[in-house]
Short mmCIF file of C-alpha atoms and ligand atoms in Angstrom, two decimals:
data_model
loop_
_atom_site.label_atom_id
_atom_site.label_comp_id
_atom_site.label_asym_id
_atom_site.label_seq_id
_atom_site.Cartn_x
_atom_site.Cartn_y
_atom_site.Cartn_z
CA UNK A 7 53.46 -23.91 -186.78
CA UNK A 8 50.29 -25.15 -188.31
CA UNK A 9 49.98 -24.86 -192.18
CA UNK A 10 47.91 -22.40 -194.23
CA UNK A 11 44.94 -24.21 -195.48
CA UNK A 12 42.82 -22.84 -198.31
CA UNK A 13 39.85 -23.99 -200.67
CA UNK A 14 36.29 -24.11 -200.91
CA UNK A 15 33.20 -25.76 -198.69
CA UNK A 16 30.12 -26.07 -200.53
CA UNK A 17 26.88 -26.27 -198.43
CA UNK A 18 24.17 -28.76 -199.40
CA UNK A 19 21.10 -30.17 -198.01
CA UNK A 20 17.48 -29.69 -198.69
CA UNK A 21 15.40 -26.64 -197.90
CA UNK A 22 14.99 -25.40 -194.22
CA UNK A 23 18.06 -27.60 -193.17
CA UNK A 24 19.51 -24.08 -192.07
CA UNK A 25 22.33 -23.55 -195.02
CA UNK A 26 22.11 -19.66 -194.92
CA UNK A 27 21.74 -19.52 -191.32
CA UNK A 28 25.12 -21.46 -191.06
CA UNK A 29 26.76 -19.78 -193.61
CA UNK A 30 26.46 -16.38 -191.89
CA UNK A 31 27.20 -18.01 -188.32
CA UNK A 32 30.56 -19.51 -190.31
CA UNK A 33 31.00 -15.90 -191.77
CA UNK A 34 30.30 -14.04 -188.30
CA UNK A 35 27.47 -11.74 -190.26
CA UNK A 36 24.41 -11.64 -191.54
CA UNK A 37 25.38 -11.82 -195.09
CA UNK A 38 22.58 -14.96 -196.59
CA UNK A 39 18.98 -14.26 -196.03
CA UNK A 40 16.81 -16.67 -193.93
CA UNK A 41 13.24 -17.90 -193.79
CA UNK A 42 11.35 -20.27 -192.51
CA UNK A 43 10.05 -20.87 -196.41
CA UNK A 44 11.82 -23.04 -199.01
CA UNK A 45 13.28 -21.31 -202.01
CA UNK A 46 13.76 -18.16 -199.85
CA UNK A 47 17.66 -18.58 -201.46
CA UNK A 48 17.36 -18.23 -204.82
CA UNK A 49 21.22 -17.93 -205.99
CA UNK A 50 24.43 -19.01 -204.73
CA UNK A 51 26.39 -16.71 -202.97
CA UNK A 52 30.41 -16.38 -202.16
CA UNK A 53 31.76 -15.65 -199.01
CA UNK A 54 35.01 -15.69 -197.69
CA UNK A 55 36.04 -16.17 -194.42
CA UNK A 56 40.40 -15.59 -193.84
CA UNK A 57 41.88 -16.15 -190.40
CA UNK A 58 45.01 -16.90 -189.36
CA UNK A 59 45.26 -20.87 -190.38
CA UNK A 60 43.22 -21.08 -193.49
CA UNK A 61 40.66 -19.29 -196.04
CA UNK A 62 37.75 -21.02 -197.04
CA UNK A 63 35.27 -19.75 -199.71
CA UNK A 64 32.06 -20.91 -198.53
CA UNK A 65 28.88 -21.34 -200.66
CA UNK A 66 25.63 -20.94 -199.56
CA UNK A 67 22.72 -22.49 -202.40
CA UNK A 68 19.38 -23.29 -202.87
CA UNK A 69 17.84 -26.15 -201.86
CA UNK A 70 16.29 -29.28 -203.66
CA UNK A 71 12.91 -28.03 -204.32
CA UNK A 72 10.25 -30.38 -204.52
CA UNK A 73 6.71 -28.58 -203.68
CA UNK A 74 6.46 -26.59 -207.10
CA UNK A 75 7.06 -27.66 -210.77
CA UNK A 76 8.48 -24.56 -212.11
CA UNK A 77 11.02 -23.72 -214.40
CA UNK A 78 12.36 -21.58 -211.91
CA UNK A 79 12.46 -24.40 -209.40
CA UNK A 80 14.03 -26.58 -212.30
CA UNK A 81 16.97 -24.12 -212.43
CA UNK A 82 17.58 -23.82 -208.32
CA UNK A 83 17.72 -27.83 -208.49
CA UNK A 84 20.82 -27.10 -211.00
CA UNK A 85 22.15 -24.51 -208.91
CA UNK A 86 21.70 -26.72 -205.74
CA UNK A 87 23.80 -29.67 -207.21
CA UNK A 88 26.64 -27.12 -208.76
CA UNK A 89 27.92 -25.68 -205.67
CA UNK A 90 28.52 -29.17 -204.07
CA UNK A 91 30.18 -29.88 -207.28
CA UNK A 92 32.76 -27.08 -207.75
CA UNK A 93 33.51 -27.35 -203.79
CA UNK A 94 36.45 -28.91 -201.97
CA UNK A 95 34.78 -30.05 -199.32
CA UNK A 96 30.81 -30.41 -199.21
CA UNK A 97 28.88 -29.44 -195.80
CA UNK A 98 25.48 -31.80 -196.11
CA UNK A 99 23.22 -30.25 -193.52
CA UNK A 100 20.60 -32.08 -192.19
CA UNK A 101 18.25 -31.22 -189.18
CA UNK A 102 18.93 -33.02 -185.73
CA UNK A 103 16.64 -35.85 -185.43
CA UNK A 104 15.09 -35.71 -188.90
CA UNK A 105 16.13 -38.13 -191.53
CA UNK A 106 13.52 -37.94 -194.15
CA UNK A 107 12.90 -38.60 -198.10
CA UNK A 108 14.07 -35.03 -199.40
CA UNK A 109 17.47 -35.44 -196.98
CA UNK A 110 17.88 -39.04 -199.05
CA UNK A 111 17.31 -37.53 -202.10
CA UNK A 112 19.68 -35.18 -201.58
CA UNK A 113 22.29 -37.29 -200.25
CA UNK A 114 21.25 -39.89 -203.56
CA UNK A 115 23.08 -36.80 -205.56
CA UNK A 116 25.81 -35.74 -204.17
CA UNK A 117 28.41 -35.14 -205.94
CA UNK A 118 31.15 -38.51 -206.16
CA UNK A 119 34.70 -38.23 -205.31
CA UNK A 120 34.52 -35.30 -202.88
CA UNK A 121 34.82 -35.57 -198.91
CA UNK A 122 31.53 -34.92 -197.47
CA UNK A 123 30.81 -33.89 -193.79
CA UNK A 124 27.62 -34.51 -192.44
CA UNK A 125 26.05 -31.51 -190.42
CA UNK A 126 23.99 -32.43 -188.06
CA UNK A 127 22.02 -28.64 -187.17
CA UNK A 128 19.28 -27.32 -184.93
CA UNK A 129 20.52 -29.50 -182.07
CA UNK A 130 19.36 -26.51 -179.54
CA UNK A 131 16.27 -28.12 -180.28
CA UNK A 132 17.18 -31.63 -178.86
CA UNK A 133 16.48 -32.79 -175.63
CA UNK A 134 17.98 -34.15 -173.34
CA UNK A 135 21.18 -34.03 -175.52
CA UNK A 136 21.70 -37.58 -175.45
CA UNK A 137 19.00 -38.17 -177.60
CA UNK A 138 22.18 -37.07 -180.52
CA UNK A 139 23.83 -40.37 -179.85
CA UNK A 140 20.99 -42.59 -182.14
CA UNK A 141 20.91 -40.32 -184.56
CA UNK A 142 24.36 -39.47 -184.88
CA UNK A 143 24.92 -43.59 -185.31
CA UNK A 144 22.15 -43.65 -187.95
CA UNK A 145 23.75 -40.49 -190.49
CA UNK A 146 26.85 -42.34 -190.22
CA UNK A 147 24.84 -45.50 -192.10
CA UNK A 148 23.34 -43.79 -194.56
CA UNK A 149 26.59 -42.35 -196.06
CA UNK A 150 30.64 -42.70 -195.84
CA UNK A 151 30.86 -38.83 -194.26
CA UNK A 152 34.31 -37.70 -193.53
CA UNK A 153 32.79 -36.62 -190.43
CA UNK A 154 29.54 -35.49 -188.45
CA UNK A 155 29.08 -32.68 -186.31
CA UNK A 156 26.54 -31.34 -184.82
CA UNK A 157 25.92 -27.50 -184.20
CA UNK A 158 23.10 -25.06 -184.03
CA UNK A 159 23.36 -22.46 -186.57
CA UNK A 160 21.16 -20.38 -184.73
CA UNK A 161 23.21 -20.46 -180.74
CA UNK A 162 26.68 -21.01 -182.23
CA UNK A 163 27.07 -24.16 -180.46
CA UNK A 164 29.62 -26.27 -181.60
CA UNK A 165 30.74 -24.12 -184.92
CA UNK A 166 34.23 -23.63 -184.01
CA UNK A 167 34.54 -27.51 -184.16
CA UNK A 168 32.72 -27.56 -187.49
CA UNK A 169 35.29 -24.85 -188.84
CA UNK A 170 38.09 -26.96 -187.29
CA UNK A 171 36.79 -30.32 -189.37
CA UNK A 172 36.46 -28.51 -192.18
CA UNK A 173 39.83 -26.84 -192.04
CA UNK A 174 41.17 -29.91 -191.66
CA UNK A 175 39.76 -31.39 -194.97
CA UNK A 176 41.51 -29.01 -197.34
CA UNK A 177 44.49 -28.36 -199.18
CA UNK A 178 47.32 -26.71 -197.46
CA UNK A 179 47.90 -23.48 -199.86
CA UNK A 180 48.40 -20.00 -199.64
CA UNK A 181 44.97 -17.75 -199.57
CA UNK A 182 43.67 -17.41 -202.93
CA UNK A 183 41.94 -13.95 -201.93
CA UNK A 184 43.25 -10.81 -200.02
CA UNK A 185 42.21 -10.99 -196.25
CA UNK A 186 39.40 -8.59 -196.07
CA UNK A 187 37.55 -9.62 -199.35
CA UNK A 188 34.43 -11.33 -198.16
CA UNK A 189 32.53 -11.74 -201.28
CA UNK A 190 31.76 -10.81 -205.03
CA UNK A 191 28.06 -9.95 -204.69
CA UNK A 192 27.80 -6.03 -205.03
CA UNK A 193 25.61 -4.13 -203.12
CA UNK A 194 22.58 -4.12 -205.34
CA UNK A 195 22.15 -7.81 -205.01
CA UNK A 196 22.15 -7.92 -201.46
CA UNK A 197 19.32 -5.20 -201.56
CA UNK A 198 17.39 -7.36 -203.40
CA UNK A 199 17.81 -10.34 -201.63
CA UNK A 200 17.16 -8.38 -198.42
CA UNK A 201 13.98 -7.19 -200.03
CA UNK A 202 12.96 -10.99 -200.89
CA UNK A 203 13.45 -11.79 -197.40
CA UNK A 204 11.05 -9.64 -196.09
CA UNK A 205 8.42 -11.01 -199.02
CA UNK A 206 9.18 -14.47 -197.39
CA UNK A 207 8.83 -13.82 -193.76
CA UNK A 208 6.00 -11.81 -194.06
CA UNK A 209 3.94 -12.79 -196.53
CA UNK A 210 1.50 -15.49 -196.24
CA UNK A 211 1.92 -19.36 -197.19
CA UNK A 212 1.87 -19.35 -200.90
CA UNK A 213 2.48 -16.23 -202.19
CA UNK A 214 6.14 -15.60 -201.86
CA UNK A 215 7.00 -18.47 -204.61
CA UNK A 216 4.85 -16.22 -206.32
CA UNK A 217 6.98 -13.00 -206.15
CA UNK A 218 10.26 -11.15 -207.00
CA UNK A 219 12.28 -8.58 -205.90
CA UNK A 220 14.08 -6.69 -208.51
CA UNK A 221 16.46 -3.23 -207.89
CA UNK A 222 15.97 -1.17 -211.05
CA UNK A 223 17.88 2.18 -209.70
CA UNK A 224 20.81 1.81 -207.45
CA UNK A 225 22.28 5.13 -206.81
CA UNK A 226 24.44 6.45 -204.64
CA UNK A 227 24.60 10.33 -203.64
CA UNK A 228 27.52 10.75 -201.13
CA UNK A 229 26.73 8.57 -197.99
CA UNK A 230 22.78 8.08 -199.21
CA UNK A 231 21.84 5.16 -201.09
CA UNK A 232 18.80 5.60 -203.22
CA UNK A 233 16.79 2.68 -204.32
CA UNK A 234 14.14 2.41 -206.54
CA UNK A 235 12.41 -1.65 -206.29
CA UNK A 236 9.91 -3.57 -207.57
CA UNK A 237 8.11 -6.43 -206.39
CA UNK A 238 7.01 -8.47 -209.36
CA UNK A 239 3.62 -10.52 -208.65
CA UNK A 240 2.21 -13.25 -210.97
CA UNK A 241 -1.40 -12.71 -210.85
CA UNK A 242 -3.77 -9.39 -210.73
CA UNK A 243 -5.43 -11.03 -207.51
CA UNK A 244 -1.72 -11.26 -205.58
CA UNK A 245 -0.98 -7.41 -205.37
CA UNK A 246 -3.78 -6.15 -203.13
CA UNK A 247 -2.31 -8.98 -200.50
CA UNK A 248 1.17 -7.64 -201.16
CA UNK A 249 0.30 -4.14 -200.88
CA UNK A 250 -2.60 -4.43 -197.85
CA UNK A 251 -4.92 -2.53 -196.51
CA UNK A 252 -4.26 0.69 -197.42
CA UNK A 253 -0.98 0.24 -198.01
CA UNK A 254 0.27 -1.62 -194.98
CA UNK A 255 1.83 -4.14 -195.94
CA UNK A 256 3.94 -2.88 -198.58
CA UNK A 257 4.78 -0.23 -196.18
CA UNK A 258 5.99 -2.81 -193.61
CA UNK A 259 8.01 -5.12 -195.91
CA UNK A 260 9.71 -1.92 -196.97
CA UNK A 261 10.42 -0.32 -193.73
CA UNK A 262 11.77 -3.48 -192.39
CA UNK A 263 13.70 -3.90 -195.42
CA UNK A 264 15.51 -0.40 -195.45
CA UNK A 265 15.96 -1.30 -192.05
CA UNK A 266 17.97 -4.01 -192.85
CA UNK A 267 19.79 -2.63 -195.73
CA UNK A 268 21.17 0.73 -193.52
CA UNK A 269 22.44 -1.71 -191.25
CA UNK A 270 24.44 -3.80 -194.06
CA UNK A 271 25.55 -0.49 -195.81
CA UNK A 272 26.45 1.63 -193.01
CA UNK A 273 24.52 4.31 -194.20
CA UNK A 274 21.11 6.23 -194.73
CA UNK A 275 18.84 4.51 -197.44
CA UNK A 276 16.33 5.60 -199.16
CA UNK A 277 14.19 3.32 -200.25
CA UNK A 278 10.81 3.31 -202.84
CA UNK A 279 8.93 0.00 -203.86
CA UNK A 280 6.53 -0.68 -206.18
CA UNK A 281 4.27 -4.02 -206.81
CA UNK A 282 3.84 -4.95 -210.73
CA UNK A 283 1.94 -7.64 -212.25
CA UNK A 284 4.39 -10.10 -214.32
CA UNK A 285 2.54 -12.70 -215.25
CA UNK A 286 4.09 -16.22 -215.53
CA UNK A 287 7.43 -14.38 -214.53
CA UNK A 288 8.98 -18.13 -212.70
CA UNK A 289 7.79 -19.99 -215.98
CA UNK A 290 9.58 -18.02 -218.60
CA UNK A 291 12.93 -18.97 -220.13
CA UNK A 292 13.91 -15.28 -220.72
CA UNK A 293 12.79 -13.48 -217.66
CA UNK A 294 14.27 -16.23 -215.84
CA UNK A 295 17.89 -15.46 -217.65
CA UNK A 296 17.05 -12.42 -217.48
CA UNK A 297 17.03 -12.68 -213.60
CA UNK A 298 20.09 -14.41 -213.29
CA UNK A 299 18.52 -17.84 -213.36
CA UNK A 300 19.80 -19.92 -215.35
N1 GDP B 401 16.11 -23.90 -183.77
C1 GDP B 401 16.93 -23.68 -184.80
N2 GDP B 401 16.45 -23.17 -185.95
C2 GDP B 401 17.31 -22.96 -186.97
C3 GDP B 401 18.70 -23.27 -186.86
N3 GDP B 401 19.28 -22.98 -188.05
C4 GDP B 401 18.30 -22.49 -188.85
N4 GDP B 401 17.11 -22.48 -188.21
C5 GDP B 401 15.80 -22.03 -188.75
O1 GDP B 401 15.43 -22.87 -189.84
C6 GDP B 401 14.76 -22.13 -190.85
C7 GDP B 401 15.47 -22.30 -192.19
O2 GDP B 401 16.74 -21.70 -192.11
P1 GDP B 401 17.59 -21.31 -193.41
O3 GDP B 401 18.95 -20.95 -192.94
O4 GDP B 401 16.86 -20.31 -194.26
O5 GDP B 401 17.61 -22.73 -194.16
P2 GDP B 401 18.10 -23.09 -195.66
O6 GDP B 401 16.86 -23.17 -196.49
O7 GDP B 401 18.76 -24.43 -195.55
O8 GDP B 401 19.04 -22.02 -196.10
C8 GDP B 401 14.74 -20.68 -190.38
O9 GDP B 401 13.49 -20.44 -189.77
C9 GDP B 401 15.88 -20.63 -189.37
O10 GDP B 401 15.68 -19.64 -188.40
C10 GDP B 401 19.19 -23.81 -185.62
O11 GDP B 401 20.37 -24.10 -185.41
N5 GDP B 401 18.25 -23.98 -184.63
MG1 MG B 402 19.03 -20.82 -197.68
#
Protein backbone atom coordinates (compact mmCIF):
# COMPACT_ATOMS: atom_id res chain seq x y z
CA UNK A 1 0.00 0.00 0.00
CA UNK A 2 1.13 3.44 -0.90
CA UNK A 3 1.51 5.98 2.03
CA UNK A 4 -0.75 8.90 2.97
CA UNK A 5 0.92 12.01 1.85
CA UNK A 6 -0.15 15.41 3.13
CA UNK A 7 1.07 19.18 3.03
CA UNK A 8 0.84 22.20 1.13
CA UNK A 9 1.70 23.35 -2.76
CA UNK A 10 2.00 26.91 -3.16
CA UNK A 11 1.45 28.29 -6.73
CA UNK A 12 3.76 31.00 -8.07
CA UNK A 13 4.55 32.64 -11.24
CA UNK A 14 3.80 35.97 -12.71
CA UNK A 15 0.44 37.23 -13.89
CA UNK A 16 -1.48 35.41 -16.76
CA UNK A 17 0.82 32.28 -16.27
CA UNK A 18 -2.66 30.53 -15.55
CA UNK A 19 -2.33 30.00 -11.49
CA UNK A 20 -6.17 30.18 -10.86
CA UNK A 21 -7.00 28.36 -13.89
CA UNK A 22 -4.78 25.44 -12.53
CA UNK A 23 -5.78 25.65 -9.23
CA UNK A 24 -9.45 24.94 -10.04
CA UNK A 25 -8.41 22.21 -12.76
CA UNK A 26 -6.21 20.64 -9.57
CA UNK A 27 -9.43 21.21 -7.40
CA UNK A 28 -11.95 19.77 -10.14
CA UNK A 29 -14.16 23.25 -9.75
CA UNK A 30 -14.37 26.47 -10.50
CA UNK A 31 -13.44 27.78 -7.18
CA UNK A 32 -10.42 30.87 -8.29
CA UNK A 33 -11.60 33.46 -10.67
CA UNK A 34 -9.86 33.93 -14.09
CA UNK A 35 -9.09 36.70 -16.53
CA UNK A 36 -7.21 37.44 -19.13
CA UNK A 37 -6.06 40.78 -16.95
CA UNK A 38 -3.27 40.85 -14.33
CA UNK A 39 -4.26 41.47 -10.76
CA UNK A 40 -7.67 39.86 -11.51
CA UNK A 41 -6.54 37.65 -8.07
CA UNK A 42 -6.31 39.88 -5.52
CA UNK A 43 -5.96 37.46 -2.31
CA UNK A 44 -4.78 34.12 -1.66
CA UNK A 45 -7.13 31.53 -1.43
CA UNK A 46 -7.15 27.81 0.33
CA UNK A 47 -8.28 24.88 -1.21
CA UNK A 48 -8.12 21.47 -0.37
CA UNK A 49 -8.12 18.71 -2.45
CA UNK A 50 -8.31 14.85 -0.26
CA UNK A 51 -8.22 11.61 -2.22
CA UNK A 52 -7.32 8.47 -1.38
CA UNK A 53 -3.24 8.80 -1.27
CA UNK A 54 -2.70 12.27 -0.05
CA UNK A 55 -4.26 15.87 0.85
CA UNK A 56 -2.72 18.79 -0.41
CA UNK A 57 -3.75 22.39 0.51
CA UNK A 58 -3.19 24.26 -2.52
CA UNK A 59 -2.74 28.07 -2.78
CA UNK A 60 -3.70 30.06 -5.44
CA UNK A 61 -1.99 34.05 -5.23
CA UNK A 62 -1.50 37.01 -6.95
CA UNK A 63 0.95 37.61 -9.26
CA UNK A 64 4.16 39.87 -9.40
CA UNK A 65 2.68 43.01 -10.58
CA UNK A 66 4.72 45.24 -12.45
CA UNK A 67 2.42 47.63 -14.79
CA UNK A 68 1.06 49.88 -11.82
CA UNK A 69 2.83 51.55 -8.82
CA UNK A 70 0.21 51.25 -6.28
CA UNK A 71 0.08 50.56 -2.83
CA UNK A 72 -2.31 48.04 -3.56
CA UNK A 73 0.00 46.43 -6.07
CA UNK A 74 2.83 46.84 -3.34
CA UNK A 75 0.78 44.58 -1.01
CA UNK A 76 -0.19 41.67 -3.82
CA UNK A 77 3.77 41.59 -4.46
CA UNK A 78 3.86 40.58 -0.53
CA UNK A 79 1.09 38.32 -0.86
CA UNK A 80 2.64 36.78 -4.09
CA UNK A 81 6.01 35.90 -2.33
CA UNK A 82 4.12 34.57 1.07
CA UNK A 83 2.29 31.74 -0.31
CA UNK A 84 5.48 30.24 -1.95
CA UNK A 85 6.94 30.79 1.38
CA UNK A 86 4.58 29.03 3.83
CA UNK A 87 4.21 26.09 1.10
CA UNK A 88 5.74 22.61 1.04
CA UNK A 89 6.18 22.37 -2.26
CA UNK A 90 6.08 25.50 -4.72
CA UNK A 91 4.30 25.07 -8.32
CA UNK A 92 6.28 27.95 -10.54
CA UNK A 93 4.05 28.28 -13.56
CA UNK A 94 5.30 29.57 -16.51
CA UNK A 95 3.66 29.71 -20.07
CA UNK A 96 4.87 27.09 -22.77
CA UNK A 97 7.33 28.72 -24.92
CA UNK A 98 7.65 32.02 -23.07
CA UNK A 99 10.60 32.69 -20.91
CA UNK A 100 10.60 36.35 -20.32
CA UNK A 101 11.89 39.16 -17.71
CA UNK A 102 8.76 39.06 -15.25
CA UNK A 103 9.10 34.88 -15.27
CA UNK A 104 13.04 35.70 -14.17
CA UNK A 105 12.05 37.99 -11.77
CA UNK A 106 9.92 35.81 -10.31
CA UNK A 107 12.04 32.88 -10.29
CA UNK A 108 15.06 35.63 -8.84
CA UNK A 109 12.61 35.39 -5.56
CA UNK A 110 11.63 32.38 -4.84
CA UNK A 111 11.64 31.33 -1.81
CA UNK A 112 15.29 29.19 -0.77
CA UNK A 113 15.25 25.83 0.69
CA UNK A 114 11.92 24.60 -0.72
CA UNK A 115 11.51 22.01 -3.72
CA UNK A 116 10.25 23.82 -6.63
CA UNK A 117 8.50 22.25 -9.72
CA UNK A 118 8.51 24.02 -12.76
CA UNK A 119 5.03 24.15 -14.63
CA UNK A 120 5.28 24.39 -17.87
CA UNK A 121 1.19 25.53 -18.92
CA UNK A 122 -0.81 26.44 -21.99
CA UNK A 123 0.95 23.72 -23.98
CA UNK A 124 -2.56 23.21 -26.01
CA UNK A 125 -1.20 26.12 -27.56
CA UNK A 126 2.08 24.48 -28.89
CA UNK A 127 2.55 23.12 -32.09
CA UNK A 128 3.64 20.54 -33.31
CA UNK A 129 4.26 19.24 -29.71
CA UNK A 130 7.78 18.72 -30.22
CA UNK A 131 8.44 22.15 -30.21
CA UNK A 132 8.25 21.33 -25.84
CA UNK A 133 11.54 19.55 -26.11
CA UNK A 134 13.81 23.15 -26.42
CA UNK A 135 12.01 24.68 -24.08
CA UNK A 136 11.62 22.10 -21.65
CA UNK A 137 15.79 21.83 -21.86
CA UNK A 138 16.02 25.62 -21.39
CA UNK A 139 13.56 25.89 -17.80
CA UNK A 140 15.67 23.20 -16.61
CA UNK A 141 18.87 25.87 -16.96
CA UNK A 142 17.48 28.56 -15.54
CA UNK A 143 16.71 26.85 -12.17
CA UNK A 144 17.46 23.45 -10.07
CA UNK A 145 13.41 22.40 -10.36
CA UNK A 146 12.56 19.21 -8.70
CA UNK A 147 10.78 18.62 -11.79
CA UNK A 148 8.96 20.09 -14.99
CA UNK A 149 5.77 19.26 -16.36
CA UNK A 150 3.91 20.45 -18.72
CA UNK A 151 -0.02 20.65 -18.76
CA UNK A 152 -2.75 22.86 -20.00
CA UNK A 153 -4.80 24.20 -17.30
CA UNK A 154 -7.41 24.92 -19.59
CA UNK A 155 -7.83 20.91 -21.55
CA UNK A 156 -6.64 18.99 -18.49
CA UNK A 157 -3.84 17.57 -20.32
CA UNK A 158 -1.29 16.15 -18.39
CA UNK A 159 -2.66 17.24 -14.68
CA UNK A 160 -2.91 13.90 -13.27
CA UNK A 161 0.94 13.67 -13.79
CA UNK A 162 1.39 17.10 -12.23
CA UNK A 163 -0.73 15.87 -9.10
CA UNK A 164 1.36 12.66 -9.15
CA UNK A 165 4.88 14.88 -8.98
CA UNK A 166 3.58 16.83 -6.57
CA UNK A 167 2.29 14.06 -4.38
CA UNK A 168 5.37 12.69 -4.55
CA UNK A 169 7.26 15.77 -3.08
CA UNK A 170 5.56 15.79 0.31
CA UNK A 171 5.58 14.48 3.62
CA UNK A 172 3.98 11.21 4.26
CA UNK A 173 1.33 12.21 7.17
CA UNK A 174 -2.06 11.75 8.02
CA UNK A 175 -4.66 14.51 6.44
CA UNK A 176 -4.53 17.55 8.41
CA UNK A 177 -8.28 18.41 7.35
CA UNK A 178 -11.55 16.28 7.28
CA UNK A 179 -12.17 14.89 3.66
CA UNK A 180 -14.86 17.10 2.40
CA UNK A 181 -13.46 20.51 3.69
CA UNK A 182 -12.36 22.30 0.58
CA UNK A 183 -11.61 25.66 1.85
CA UNK A 184 -11.92 28.51 4.56
CA UNK A 185 -13.24 31.31 2.32
CA UNK A 186 -17.03 31.79 3.27
CA UNK A 187 -19.48 32.46 0.90
CA UNK A 188 -19.43 36.22 0.88
CA UNK A 189 -15.93 36.31 -0.40
CA UNK A 190 -16.46 34.21 -3.22
CA UNK A 191 -19.42 36.60 -4.21
CA UNK A 192 -17.18 39.21 -4.33
CA UNK A 193 -14.54 37.77 -6.11
CA UNK A 194 -17.11 36.44 -8.60
CA UNK A 195 -18.35 39.97 -8.93
CA UNK A 196 -14.59 41.24 -9.65
CA UNK A 197 -14.38 38.77 -12.27
CA UNK A 198 -16.98 39.98 -14.24
CA UNK A 199 -15.41 43.80 -13.75
CA UNK A 200 -12.24 42.17 -15.32
CA UNK A 201 -13.56 40.31 -18.25
CA UNK A 202 -15.79 42.81 -19.23
CA UNK A 203 -14.61 45.92 -18.68
CA UNK A 204 -12.30 47.67 -20.90
CA UNK A 205 -8.31 47.83 -20.72
CA UNK A 206 -7.65 50.05 -17.83
CA UNK A 207 -10.39 50.37 -15.81
CA UNK A 208 -10.66 47.24 -13.81
CA UNK A 209 -7.27 48.11 -11.75
CA UNK A 210 -9.39 50.90 -11.17
CA UNK A 211 -12.34 49.13 -9.40
CA UNK A 212 -13.63 47.02 -6.43
CA UNK A 213 -16.11 44.79 -5.58
CA UNK A 214 -17.29 44.90 -2.09
CA UNK A 215 -20.51 42.68 -0.46
CA UNK A 216 -22.02 44.97 2.18
CA UNK A 217 -25.31 42.69 2.93
CA UNK A 218 -25.04 38.99 2.77
CA UNK A 219 -28.23 37.48 3.83
CA UNK A 220 -29.67 34.48 3.65
CA UNK A 221 -33.63 33.84 3.78
CA UNK A 222 -34.17 30.00 3.58
CA UNK A 223 -32.69 28.75 0.19
CA UNK A 224 -32.43 32.65 -1.24
CA UNK A 225 -29.35 34.47 -0.92
CA UNK A 226 -29.73 38.18 -0.91
CA UNK A 227 -26.90 40.41 -1.83
CA UNK A 228 -26.53 43.85 -1.68
CA UNK A 229 -22.79 45.03 -3.74
CA UNK A 230 -20.97 47.77 -4.58
CA UNK A 231 -18.59 48.48 -7.16
CA UNK A 232 -16.18 51.08 -5.90
CA UNK A 233 -14.68 53.36 -8.85
CA UNK A 234 -11.75 55.83 -8.42
CA UNK A 235 -12.70 58.68 -10.49
CA UNK A 236 -16.24 60.58 -11.26
CA UNK A 237 -15.39 59.99 -15.10
CA UNK A 238 -15.11 55.85 -14.52
CA UNK A 239 -18.82 55.20 -13.44
CA UNK A 240 -20.78 56.16 -16.56
CA UNK A 241 -18.32 53.36 -18.38
CA UNK A 242 -19.12 50.97 -15.56
CA UNK A 243 -22.69 51.57 -15.54
CA UNK A 244 -23.27 52.12 -19.67
CA UNK A 245 -25.63 53.23 -21.66
CA UNK A 246 -28.54 53.29 -19.89
CA UNK A 247 -27.63 50.98 -17.62
CA UNK A 248 -26.22 48.16 -19.67
CA UNK A 249 -23.41 47.42 -18.54
CA UNK A 250 -23.93 47.29 -14.98
CA UNK A 251 -26.86 45.25 -15.82
CA UNK A 252 -24.67 42.71 -17.69
CA UNK A 253 -21.77 42.40 -15.19
CA UNK A 254 -24.52 41.70 -12.69
CA UNK A 255 -26.59 39.25 -14.49
CA UNK A 256 -23.59 37.31 -15.44
CA UNK A 257 -22.42 37.53 -12.02
CA UNK A 258 -25.63 36.15 -10.21
CA UNK A 259 -25.32 33.77 -12.81
CA UNK A 260 -22.30 32.57 -11.59
CA UNK A 261 -22.92 32.83 -7.98
CA UNK A 262 -26.46 30.47 -8.21
CA UNK A 263 -24.34 28.06 -9.77
CA UNK A 264 -21.57 28.06 -6.84
CA UNK A 265 -24.36 28.26 -4.12
CA UNK A 266 -26.84 25.92 -5.35
CA UNK A 267 -29.46 28.23 -4.97
CA UNK A 268 -31.62 31.33 -6.12
CA UNK A 269 -29.70 34.72 -5.67
CA UNK A 270 -30.74 37.78 -5.55
CA UNK A 271 -28.54 40.11 -6.41
CA UNK A 272 -28.45 44.37 -6.33
CA UNK A 273 -25.24 46.44 -7.32
CA UNK A 274 -24.42 49.73 -7.03
CA UNK A 275 -21.29 51.86 -8.55
CA UNK A 276 -19.72 54.51 -5.91
CA UNK A 277 -17.04 56.90 -6.39
CA UNK A 278 -13.98 56.09 -3.86
CA UNK A 279 -11.48 58.09 -4.74
CA UNK A 280 -7.82 56.95 -4.36
CA UNK A 281 -9.42 53.69 -2.83
CA UNK A 282 -5.92 51.30 -4.16
CA UNK A 283 -3.64 54.16 -2.67
CA UNK A 284 -4.89 54.29 0.85
CA UNK A 285 -3.32 52.48 3.79
CA UNK A 286 -6.71 52.10 5.61
CA UNK A 287 -9.14 51.23 2.93
CA UNK A 288 -6.62 48.92 1.77
CA UNK A 289 -6.64 47.08 5.46
CA UNK A 290 -9.73 47.70 5.48
CA UNK A 291 -10.19 45.43 2.37
CA UNK A 292 -8.21 42.75 3.53
CA UNK A 293 -5.02 43.99 1.94
CA UNK A 294 -2.49 44.10 3.82
N1 LIG B 1 -4.71 28.37 -24.02
C1 LIG B 1 -4.65 28.32 -22.69
N2 LIG B 1 -4.99 29.40 -21.95
C2 LIG B 1 -4.92 29.31 -20.60
C3 LIG B 1 -4.48 28.12 -19.95
N3 LIG B 1 -4.48 28.36 -18.61
C4 LIG B 1 -4.92 29.63 -18.45
N4 LIG B 1 -5.19 30.21 -19.64
C5 LIG B 1 -5.67 31.59 -19.88
O1 LIG B 1 -4.70 32.52 -19.42
C6 LIG B 1 -5.31 33.67 -18.85
C7 LIG B 1 -4.82 33.89 -17.43
O2 LIG B 1 -5.28 32.82 -16.62
P1 LIG B 1 -5.33 32.91 -15.03
O3 LIG B 1 -5.62 31.55 -14.53
O4 LIG B 1 -6.24 34.02 -14.57
O5 LIG B 1 -3.81 33.31 -14.72
P2 LIG B 1 -3.13 33.79 -13.34
O6 LIG B 1 -3.04 35.29 -13.42
O7 LIG B 1 -1.77 33.18 -13.32
O8 LIG B 1 -3.99 33.31 -12.22
C8 LIG B 1 -6.82 33.44 -18.93
O9 LIG B 1 -7.30 34.09 -20.08
C9 LIG B 1 -6.92 31.92 -19.05
O10 LIG B 1 -8.09 31.52 -19.72
C10 LIG B 1 -4.13 26.98 -20.76
O11 LIG B 1 -3.74 25.90 -20.30
N5 LIG B 1 -4.24 27.15 -22.12
MG1 LIG C 1 -4.88 34.28 -10.72
Amino acid sequence: MTAFRSGSVGLYGKPNAGKSSLFNRLLGHKIAIVSSREQTTRHLLTAVLTTAECQIAFVDSPGFQTRHRSLLNRSLNRRAGEAARDADVVAFVIEAGRFDAADREALRKLPAGRPAVAVVNKIDRVKPTSQLLPFVARVAREHAFAAIVPVSASTGRNVAELLRVLRGLLPEGPALYPAEHLTDRDERFFAAEILREKLFRLLGEELPYHCEARIEQFREEGRLRRIDATIWVDRETHKPIVVGAGGAMLKRIASEARHDMERLFEGKVFLQVWVKVKRGWSDDARTLRELGYS
